[in-house]
Tab-separated table of C-alpha atoms in Angstrom:
chain	number	residue	atom	x	y	z
A	1	UNK	CA	24.845	101.729	-67.077
A	2	UNK	CA	25.659	98.191	-65.972
A	3	UNK	CA	23.786	95.360	-67.674
A	4	UNK	CA	23.101	93.850	-64.239
A	5	UNK	CA	21.764	96.496	-61.819
A	6	UNK	CA	19.324	93.821	-60.626
A	7	UNK	CA	19.862	90.158	-59.802
A	8	UNK	CA	16.876	89.070	-61.881
A	9	UNK	CA	15.563	90.686	-65.055
A	10	UNK	CA	12.922	93.241	-63.992
A	11	UNK	CA	9.331	92.413	-64.930
A	12	UNK	CA	7.204	94.959	-66.818
A	13	UNK	CA	6.012	97.902	-64.760
A	14	UNK	CA	2.698	97.117	-63.063
A	15	UNK	CA	0.214	99.810	-64.184
A	16	UNK	CA	-2.132	98.969	-61.304
A	17	UNK	CA	0.478	100.239	-58.841
A	18	UNK	CA	1.830	103.722	-58.200
A	19	UNK	CA	5.278	104.719	-59.440
A	20	UNK	CA	6.741	104.463	-55.950
A	21	UNK	CA	5.384	100.937	-55.465
A	22	UNK	CA	7.109	99.839	-58.666
A	23	UNK	CA	10.333	101.652	-57.709
A	24	UNK	CA	10.439	99.972	-54.272
A	25	UNK	CA	9.371	96.495	-55.381
A	26	UNK	CA	11.360	93.636	-53.834
A	27	UNK	CA	12.026	90.088	-54.995
A	28	UNK	CA	12.294	87.301	-52.398
A	29	UNK	CA	15.352	85.057	-52.815
A	30	UNK	CA	14.065	81.919	-51.110
A	31	UNK	CA	16.492	79.721	-53.071
A	32	UNK	CA	19.432	81.579	-51.522
A	33	UNK	CA	18.099	81.661	-47.973
A	34	UNK	CA	15.176	82.665	-45.764
A	35	UNK	CA	14.321	86.343	-45.326
A	36	UNK	CA	16.624	87.532	-48.111
A	37	UNK	CA	15.341	90.016	-50.683
A	38	UNK	CA	16.716	92.101	-53.553
A	39	UNK	CA	15.687	95.187	-55.486
A	40	UNK	CA	13.441	94.190	-58.381
A	41	UNK	CA	14.235	97.295	-60.401
A	42	UNK	CA	17.362	99.474	-60.818
A	43	UNK	CA	17.831	102.086	-58.088
A	44	UNK	CA	18.230	105.785	-58.803
A	45	UNK	CA	21.635	107.449	-58.416
A	46	UNK	CA	21.079	111.231	-58.090
A	47	UNK	CA	23.422	113.287	-60.308
A	48	UNK	CA	26.578	114.189	-58.406
A	49	UNK	CA	25.669	112.022	-55.392
A	50	UNK	CA	28.026	109.430	-53.924
A	51	UNK	CA	25.581	106.568	-54.299
A	52	UNK	CA	21.965	105.558	-54.732
A	53	UNK	CA	19.231	107.687	-53.175
A	54	UNK	CA	19.282	106.835	-49.466
A	55	UNK	CA	15.504	107.014	-49.148
A	56	UNK	CA	15.159	104.030	-51.475
A	57	UNK	CA	17.406	101.839	-49.315
A	58	UNK	CA	15.629	102.962	-46.127
A	59	UNK	CA	12.251	102.146	-47.674
A	60	UNK	CA	13.294	98.777	-49.095
A	61	UNK	CA	14.760	97.723	-45.751
A	62	UNK	CA	11.426	98.590	-44.145
A	63	UNK	CA	9.544	96.692	-46.855
A	64	UNK	CA	11.723	93.622	-46.333
A	65	UNK	CA	11.273	93.691	-42.558
A	66	UNK	CA	7.491	94.151	-42.866
A	67	UNK	CA	7.316	90.869	-44.771
A	68	UNK	CA	8.626	88.962	-41.738
A	69	UNK	CA	6.194	90.142	-39.039
A	70	UNK	CA	2.608	89.159	-38.257
A	71	UNK	CA	-0.139	91.232	-39.885
A	72	UNK	CA	-1.213	92.850	-36.603
A	73	UNK	CA	2.285	94.206	-35.890
A	74	UNK	CA	3.213	97.642	-37.254
A	75	UNK	CA	6.541	99.463	-37.334
A	76	UNK	CA	6.888	102.284	-34.801
A	77	UNK	CA	10.596	103.079	-35.131
A	78	UNK	CA	13.644	102.396	-37.256
A	79	UNK	CA	17.252	103.421	-36.626
A	80	UNK	CA	19.526	103.414	-39.669
A	81	UNK	CA	23.214	103.863	-40.466
A	82	UNK	CA	24.649	104.634	-43.891
A	83	UNK	CA	27.900	102.668	-43.973
A	84	UNK	CA	29.044	102.823	-47.604
A	85	UNK	CA	27.689	104.441	-50.743
A	86	UNK	CA	25.306	102.102	-52.543
A	87	UNK	CA	26.268	101.345	-56.139
A	88	UNK	CA	23.360	101.647	-58.592
A	89	UNK	CA	25.175	99.327	-61.002
A	90	UNK	CA	25.041	96.377	-58.578
A	91	UNK	CA	22.038	94.576	-57.025
A	92	UNK	CA	21.448	95.045	-53.290
A	93	UNK	CA	20.698	92.031	-51.096
A	94	UNK	CA	18.580	92.714	-48.014
A	95	UNK	CA	19.205	90.240	-45.174
A	96	UNK	CA	16.529	90.314	-42.452
A	97	UNK	CA	17.256	88.895	-39.008
A	98	UNK	CA	14.359	88.051	-36.694
A	99	UNK	CA	15.875	89.302	-33.458
A	100	UNK	CA	12.865	89.061	-31.145
A	101	UNK	CA	9.236	87.900	-31.188
A	102	UNK	CA	7.435	89.292	-28.121
A	103	UNK	CA	3.790	89.529	-27.117
A	104	UNK	CA	3.659	93.282	-27.743
A	105	UNK	CA	6.866	94.035	-29.666
A	106	UNK	CA	8.940	92.399	-32.399
A	107	UNK	CA	12.468	93.423	-33.419
A	108	UNK	CA	14.176	93.061	-36.790
A	109	UNK	CA	17.558	94.061	-38.145
A	110	UNK	CA	18.188	94.444	-41.860
A	111	UNK	CA	21.538	94.642	-43.602
A	112	UNK	CA	21.775	95.897	-47.170
A	113	UNK	CA	24.792	94.251	-48.803
A	114	UNK	CA	26.712	94.609	-52.054
A	115	UNK	CA	29.652	92.402	-53.009
A	116	UNK	CA	29.514	90.827	-49.543
A	117	UNK	CA	29.901	94.186	-47.768
A	118	UNK	CA	27.306	95.914	-45.621
A	119	UNK	CA	26.438	99.307	-47.150
A	120	UNK	CA	23.493	100.070	-44.862
A	121	UNK	CA	22.083	98.661	-41.636
A	122	UNK	CA	18.919	99.295	-39.646
A	123	UNK	CA	17.116	98.025	-36.563
A	124	UNK	CA	13.320	98.204	-36.577
A	125	UNK	CA	10.789	97.762	-33.809
A	126	UNK	CA	7.196	96.662	-34.444
A	127	UNK	CA	4.307	96.996	-31.996
A	128	UNK	CA	1.142	94.920	-31.749
A	129	UNK	CA	-2.011	96.857	-32.615
A	130	UNK	CA	-3.965	97.932	-29.564
A	131	UNK	CA	-1.301	96.807	-27.091
A	132	UNK	CA	-1.383	100.186	-25.325
A	133	UNK	CA	-4.813	99.433	-23.842
A	134	UNK	CA	-8.096	101.343	-23.967
A	135	UNK	CA	-7.072	104.057	-21.509
A	136	UNK	CA	-4.265	106.119	-23.011
A	137	UNK	CA	-2.041	109.062	-22.106
A	138	UNK	CA	-2.027	111.392	-25.106
A	139	UNK	CA	-0.513	114.645	-26.364
A	140	UNK	CA	0.923	115.904	-29.652
A	141	UNK	CA	2.546	119.031	-31.045
A	142	UNK	CA	0.376	121.137	-33.366
A	143	UNK	CA	1.153	121.745	-37.020
A	144	UNK	CA	2.145	125.355	-37.791
A	145	UNK	CA	-0.232	127.459	-39.862
A	146	UNK	CA	0.966	127.505	-43.472
A	147	UNK	CA	-0.512	128.052	-46.919
A	148	UNK	CA	-1.134	125.359	-49.450
A	149	UNK	CA	-0.793	122.883	-50.846
A	150	UNK	CA	-1.722	124.241	-54.248
A	151	UNK	CA	-3.243	122.312	-57.126
A	152	UNK	CA	-0.083	122.247	-59.211
A	153	UNK	CA	3.247	121.406	-57.615
A	154	UNK	CA	6.695	120.850	-59.047
A	155	UNK	CA	8.530	117.551	-58.892
A	156	UNK	CA	11.315	117.534	-56.315
A	157	UNK	CA	13.052	114.278	-57.126
A	158	UNK	CA	13.162	112.302	-60.344
A	159	UNK	CA	13.837	108.597	-60.559
A	160	UNK	CA	16.213	107.255	-63.153
A	161	UNK	CA	13.468	106.750	-65.749
A	162	UNK	CA	12.372	110.365	-65.552
A	163	UNK	CA	9.142	109.584	-63.677
A	164	UNK	CA	8.667	111.089	-60.253
A	165	UNK	CA	7.809	108.731	-57.370
A	166	UNK	CA	6.624	111.745	-55.412
A	167	UNK	CA	6.018	115.468	-55.768
A	168	UNK	CA	6.620	118.386	-53.448
A	169	UNK	CA	5.827	122.053	-53.061
A	170	UNK	CA	8.459	123.944	-51.134
A	171	UNK	CA	7.565	126.836	-48.869
A	172	UNK	CA	9.760	129.785	-47.955
A	173	UNK	CA	12.113	129.232	-45.022
A	174	UNK	CA	10.613	130.298	-41.703
A	175	UNK	CA	12.654	132.967	-39.849
A	176	UNK	CA	14.968	133.208	-42.847
A	177	UNK	CA	16.109	136.686	-41.782
A	178	UNK	CA	17.318	135.472	-38.394
A	179	UNK	CA	21.097	135.673	-37.806
A	180	UNK	CA	20.857	132.308	-36.017
A	181	UNK	CA	20.672	129.217	-38.236
A	182	UNK	CA	19.104	127.199	-35.420
A	183	UNK	CA	16.002	129.433	-35.504
A	184	UNK	CA	15.214	128.773	-39.172
A	185	UNK	CA	12.897	126.046	-40.462
A	186	UNK	CA	12.667	124.613	-43.967
A	187	UNK	CA	9.210	123.454	-45.013
A	188	UNK	CA	7.423	121.651	-47.803
A	189	UNK	CA	4.266	119.802	-48.792
A	190	UNK	CA	4.906	116.317	-50.109
A	191	UNK	CA	2.969	113.305	-51.398
A	192	UNK	CA	3.284	110.227	-53.583
A	193	UNK	CA	2.577	110.719	-57.261
A	194	UNK	CA	-0.590	108.880	-58.204
A	195	UNK	CA	-2.481	106.551	-55.881
A	196	UNK	CA	-1.024	103.679	-53.856
A	197	UNK	CA	-2.861	100.473	-54.757
A	198	UNK	CA	-5.238	98.804	-52.275
A	199	UNK	CA	-3.066	95.686	-52.540
A	200	UNK	CA	-0.111	97.643	-51.139
A	201	UNK	CA	-1.978	98.217	-47.874
A	202	UNK	CA	-0.650	100.301	-45.004
A	203	UNK	CA	2.801	98.771	-45.559
A	204	UNK	CA	3.126	100.545	-48.919
A	205	UNK	CA	2.169	103.878	-47.345
A	206	UNK	CA	4.769	103.407	-44.593
A	207	UNK	CA	7.485	102.511	-47.096
A	208	UNK	CA	6.564	105.544	-49.189
A	209	UNK	CA	6.816	107.813	-46.139
A	210	UNK	CA	10.231	106.325	-45.338
A	211	UNK	CA	11.365	107.009	-48.922
A	212	UNK	CA	10.198	110.620	-48.840
A	213	UNK	CA	11.610	111.288	-45.367
A	214	UNK	CA	15.117	111.461	-46.866
A	215	UNK	CA	14.174	114.273	-49.251
A	216	UNK	CA	15.307	117.818	-48.442
A	217	UNK	CA	16.729	116.568	-45.108
A	218	UNK	CA	20.461	117.042	-44.464
A	219	UNK	CA	20.358	119.803	-47.111
A	220	UNK	CA	18.540	121.858	-44.478
A	221	UNK	CA	21.953	122.720	-43.033
A	222	UNK	CA	23.230	124.270	-46.255
A	223	UNK	CA	19.999	126.195	-46.721
A	224	UNK	CA	19.826	127.801	-43.296
A	225	UNK	CA	23.496	128.816	-43.601
A	226	UNK	CA	22.915	130.046	-47.176
A	227	UNK	CA	25.834	127.989	-48.444
A	228	UNK	CA	26.480	126.492	-51.836
A	229	UNK	CA	26.461	122.744	-51.857
A	230	UNK	CA	28.289	120.376	-54.170
A	231	UNK	CA	27.742	119.162	-56.865
A	232	UNK	CA	28.455	122.374	-58.714
A	233	UNK	CA	26.412	123.782	-61.557
A	234	UNK	CA	29.090	122.592	-63.958
A	235	UNK	CA	28.986	119.023	-62.615
A	236	UNK	CA	25.221	118.838	-62.977
A	237	UNK	CA	25.396	120.312	-66.480
A	238	UNK	CA	27.807	117.584	-67.530
A	239	UNK	CA	25.395	114.926	-66.252
A	240	UNK	CA	22.298	116.528	-67.787
A	241	UNK	CA	21.395	115.620	-71.342
A	242	UNK	CA	19.384	118.795	-71.886
A	243	UNK	CA	20.281	122.250	-70.639
A	244	UNK	CA	16.693	122.968	-69.520
A	245	UNK	CA	17.004	120.156	-66.968
A	246	UNK	CA	19.762	121.931	-65.043
A	247	UNK	CA	17.718	124.217	-62.754
A	248	UNK	CA	15.396	121.371	-61.794
A	249	UNK	CA	18.304	119.045	-61.048
A	250	UNK	CA	19.965	121.705	-58.945
A	251	UNK	CA	16.790	122.014	-56.891
A	252	UNK	CA	16.632	118.242	-56.546
A	253	UNK	CA	20.117	118.246	-55.051
A	254	UNK	CA	19.330	120.969	-52.514
A	255	UNK	CA	21.916	123.243	-54.111
A	256	UNK	CA	21.879	126.959	-54.818
A	257	UNK	CA	22.040	128.026	-58.442
A	258	UNK	CA	24.624	130.544	-59.559
A	259	UNK	CA	28.262	131.367	-59.277
A	260	UNK	CA	29.819	131.343	-55.806
A	261	UNK	CA	30.765	134.874	-54.708
A	262	UNK	CA	34.465	135.314	-54.037
A	263	UNK	CA	35.313	134.634	-50.421
A	264	UNK	CA	32.052	132.770	-49.698
A	265	UNK	CA	32.221	129.368	-48.005
A	266	UNK	CA	31.343	126.311	-50.049
A	267	UNK	CA	30.314	122.911	-48.757
A	268	UNK	CA	32.867	120.401	-49.966
A	269	UNK	CA	31.217	117.277	-48.600
A	270	UNK	CA	27.720	116.583	-47.300
A	271	UNK	CA	26.451	113.048	-46.754
A	272	UNK	CA	24.035	111.369	-44.369
A	273	UNK	CA	25.536	109.327	-41.545
A	274	UNK	CA	22.391	108.013	-39.884
A	275	UNK	CA	18.615	108.302	-40.122
A	276	UNK	CA	15.922	107.633	-37.534
A	277	UNK	CA	12.152	107.557	-38.033
A	278	UNK	CA	9.542	107.390	-35.265
A	279	UNK	CA	6.164	106.490	-36.763
A	280	UNK	CA	3.141	107.891	-34.898
A	281	UNK	CA	-0.255	106.265	-35.477
A	282	UNK	CA	1.225	104.479	-38.505
A	283	UNK	CA	-2.009	103.062	-39.914
A	284	UNK	CA	-3.944	106.328	-40.000
A	285	UNK	CA	-2.348	108.305	-42.816
A	286	UNK	CA	-2.171	108.123	-46.598
A	287	UNK	CA	1.147	108.811	-48.310
A	288	UNK	CA	-0.687	109.683	-51.522
A	289	UNK	CA	-2.391	112.610	-49.783
A	290	UNK	CA	-0.520	115.834	-49.057
A	291	UNK	CA	1.722	115.789	-45.977
A	292	UNK	CA	3.469	118.779	-44.452
A	293	UNK	CA	7.103	118.500	-43.323
A	294	UNK	CA	9.119	120.966	-41.266
A	295	UNK	CA	12.856	120.692	-40.608
A	296	UNK	CA	15.260	122.502	-38.310
A	297	UNK	CA	18.869	122.051	-37.286
A	298	UNK	CA	19.635	122.613	-33.587
A	299	UNK	CA	23.383	122.017	-33.906
A	300	UNK	CA	26.231	121.928	-36.434
A	301	UNK	CA	29.926	121.731	-35.531
A	302	UNK	CA	33.062	119.603	-35.868
A	303	UNK	CA	32.217	118.657	-39.455
A	304	UNK	CA	28.773	117.250	-38.571
A	305	UNK	CA	25.237	118.560	-38.358
A	306	UNK	CA	21.948	117.406	-36.850
A	307	UNK	CA	18.518	117.903	-38.424
A	308	UNK	CA	15.069	117.253	-36.941
A	309	UNK	CA	11.997	116.693	-39.111
A	310	UNK	CA	8.304	116.538	-38.248
A	311	UNK	CA	5.731	115.169	-40.709
A	312	UNK	CA	2.015	115.975	-40.479
A	313	UNK	CA	-1.114	114.915	-42.328
A	314	UNK	CA	-2.917	117.613	-44.261
A	315	UNK	CA	-5.405	118.016	-41.388
A	316	UNK	CA	-2.579	118.588	-38.876
A	317	UNK	CA	-1.923	115.217	-37.192
A	318	UNK	CA	1.714	114.446	-36.380
A	319	UNK	CA	2.519	111.143	-38.107
A	320	UNK	CA	6.317	110.918	-37.963
A	321	UNK	CA	9.348	112.449	-36.299
A	322	UNK	CA	12.710	111.975	-38.001
A	323	UNK	CA	16.294	112.691	-36.979
A	324	UNK	CA	19.353	112.705	-39.203
A	325	UNK	CA	23.019	113.417	-38.562
A	326	UNK	CA	25.166	114.228	-41.538
A	327	UNK	CA	28.768	114.865	-42.398
A	328	UNK	CA	29.064	118.563	-43.295
A	329	UNK	CA	32.545	119.702	-44.268
A	330	UNK	CA	33.444	123.020	-45.805
A	331	UNK	CA	35.661	123.049	-48.847
A	332	UNK	CA	39.201	123.828	-47.741
A	333	UNK	CA	41.729	125.823	-49.757
A	334	UNK	CA	44.007	122.789	-49.895
A	335	UNK	CA	41.306	120.351	-51.039
A	336	UNK	CA	41.903	118.420	-54.253
A	337	UNK	CA	39.334	116.283	-56.103
A	338	UNK	CA	39.150	112.700	-54.798
A	339	UNK	CA	37.195	109.767	-56.210
A	340	UNK	CA	34.138	109.025	-54.051
A	341	UNK	CA	34.017	105.330	-53.122
A	342	UNK	CA	32.408	105.410	-49.700
A	343	UNK	CA	30.387	107.573	-47.387
A	344	UNK	CA	33.495	108.852	-45.571
């Protein structure tokens, strides 16, 4: 690992905060310029992935933008593009631009940069609390009836220090026997590990939701098609220090364990291209309580796939709708290994 994955030496972990708050902590760089931030701690690079975990960059961009708006403004949407793979060995600088300050809405753009290049960009919109008025038009989709969550769940993603920022309990795929991939839905219960500190406020819960929204997302496409996804079992084994870690790491990477049957298709490349989150009632949920997520893919073709995700509170309130398009290319017979330096 690089000796400088952060711009400034990380402080000791704050025991009064949850793991995810420490993972997503930002440092303001006022001496460099206004509204510039950097990751306080090293970012996690999932085994076999092309760069740092995308959810961390999404969440830190949101955290940076939240620092530049008035307290009574709350994010209601963010539209993101993954431009290049983020390097976990190099600090990320988050540049926030204050695009608009309106009476009811405020707009921010954030660029995540490494070595002077933009690796990720997002535009966020914030809305003033109560600006919709007292008389409201309302409707919402209902959460499907599912079992759980159970008392003991298994970790779905591990950070680089071996501690899990969040935990999940996956549920069997709905309509898994259907011959049509578009009719299947992948589902899970998810929550932050531990309790988010009172000091973190609603902003910490929103950033945590943004982080978790990138889990088990584009991998929906490989699951509903019952395809094997790279990295292979062998690649993960080479990156794992202990053999007992292999099955868990394979699950973390949305892969399927086992040898690929002869003649079966294999995904040669799968990366996220963009990521959108619509936050519904953003101050009335707790990311450290169980949330239910359901994902489906209405379309995949031409080397790309689209996935929709709905997130609900445990009592059934819809709190977020997410959309992600990803690059999904099958391994071709003529493919040869290439070094991965960017998203494309």
